[in-house]
């Protein structure tokens, strides 16, 4: 972060409801990965090989007690039998391996296959895949044959309609588009193109990303442990290649039946999905509110192309494999007062300005949207508005802008046991004055922005907890991000594989957030393969990073019991923006009982004034000097402006006495040494 770079580069990425001034994103370096048996070769493994079950592409024993407990078992394609090509590992942004779980996948040409051995009985699978875009954008459809024990049982129709974004924020679906913001600094030419003569040549498509999508399939019967599920890109496919990232297998129970309820079929809903069921759903809600009954959606697909306003009502499906509420994105004839130019399927509480909603309970169904582009003013989220004293449980949310975006003031919402995937922006965001609420045991994969976020814009979020969630492969930004707020907790989560412009956990004074006050507790989390390469700064980030941009961070921040595994760069990073490095600092941060297994560079990187203390922080397989201490880059005779306090028990030699309290050890861009795969401590 030298003065010339900081002056030239714009601030990085904005939040989903704010117009961007961020220039683009990250080319990470490096490789490295995967625990467990070696990857399959092009020739594949013997057909009787044992299944390899992972969590976030890790041996499950390494993440015991962390992340969401889910009903499915994860198997990475690179551990399966295949006659295709294993691609990766690779942590460079804009590549297919970098966005894959574990940074590896299997590429199938027409006629090739990958075969998984079921580790337990299953009657349903989820396939995470990528296929090419259409030459001019918009996606293609392509077949994928599914066979069990050598007999073809289904053909899935894969699509890339919801994949493939390009260019600068807020991105485009057009691979041939010129720069969206030629007046922004870009690192590809180290210039502002609009101010450059001759105008630089930019490779197209420019910065492709968001490659993967996933699709679920009920198999029609239960297969036993040891049965073989083969996925084949058939010779007849129109896709030049098909990449398979992983297979999740699951034994799905029977549909849930609610006999005493306002059944939407009685109000004219169409379970085939051919007719609009929104009016019938609203009629059922009105009756349910008068009678105190729940609303019940039996198995089926229900077409809903606009917001359903919910207040003081319970809506239950037959289970998210059986009840699907699906809608098209609809262009509005004129922009709405909130700036939306589209609407689409979503369940919304009333606006907080109108008093919000309360006593809303949503469970047991899928919300499937049709969002293919990022328009930050659009309210095209699966769940939105304000809902106090409410629960969101057991939903499957896919293809909306944000899975759950709450605009407070609101309090006491519990978001539990949901699966949120393939979002254009966040999976969940507590935005403004959300208090006394819990997000627990949710599974998040493939978001286009922060996985889980608390954003205290204008009014602080307070006393909220994000606990025991799994967040995998956020394409942009962080796994979990806390922007200001009071007395919040992030505990026992599992975060893996952030791709660019972010990391696993961020504590950020940015985006106009209110200050951190009270106590922020980050405890018992595990991160893996985290810390991306920040393209504008040209440095690597930490698995956890504290960022003082808008103001200092001086609340009581405690990081206790975390494990940072296979870190691409640093495990811990504390940084201020160059333009404000003499105005803001980070202090009063306490790290205790931390395990660091593998860093590409340092355990701690300090690029700010301030201080932190360390107790029982054990590290091994450290790639560079244990502490890379640049302070605020004044290099004073008295040492760095950032001081470290050793409270004892810091094993592994990373915090040597000569580093204390504030020895300058600044290497602006240390070489990266890929660590070995993590193992049991």
Short mmCIF file of N, CA, C and O in Angstrom, two decimals, residues 10 22 102 109 224 245 251 643 662:
data_model
loop_
_atom_site.label_atom_id
_atom_site.label_comp_id
_atom_site.label_asym_id
_atom_site.label_seq_id
_atom_site.Cartn_x
_atom_site.Cartn_y
_atom_site.Cartn_z
N UNK A 10 -9.46 3.52 -6.50
CA UNK A 10 -10.69 3.94 -5.82
C UNK A 10 -10.96 3.03 -4.63
O UNK A 10 -10.38 1.96 -4.51
N UNK A 22 -16.36 1.23 -6.60
CA UNK A 22 -15.26 0.32 -6.41
C UNK A 22 -14.68 -0.15 -7.71
O UNK A 22 -15.39 -0.56 -8.55
N UNK A 102 -12.94 -26.24 -2.44
CA UNK A 102 -11.64 -26.85 -2.32
C UNK A 102 -10.67 -26.47 -3.41
O UNK A 102 -9.55 -26.96 -3.45
N UNK A 109 -15.27 -33.49 -20.97
CA UNK A 109 -15.59 -33.27 -22.37
C UNK A 109 -16.75 -34.18 -22.74
O UNK A 109 -17.10 -35.10 -22.00
N UNK A 224 -28.65 -47.54 -1.89
CA UNK A 224 -27.95 -47.93 -0.68
C UNK A 224 -26.53 -47.38 -0.66
O UNK A 224 -25.97 -47.03 -1.70
N UNK A 245 -18.19 -29.92 -9.79
CA UNK A 245 -17.46 -29.54 -8.59
C UNK A 245 -17.65 -30.56 -7.48
O UNK A 245 -16.70 -31.02 -6.87
N UNK A 251 -30.80 -38.42 2.07
CA UNK A 251 -32.01 -39.24 2.20
C UNK A 251 -33.13 -38.31 2.66
O UNK A 251 -33.20 -37.92 3.83
N UNK A 643 1.64 -1.90 18.06
CA UNK A 643 2.32 -2.65 19.10
C UNK A 643 1.64 -3.97 19.40
O UNK A 643 0.41 -4.07 19.41
N UNK A 662 7.11 -3.53 19.08
CA UNK A 662 6.71 -2.90 17.83
C UNK A 662 7.87 -2.81 16.85
O UNK A 662 8.10 -1.77 16.23
#
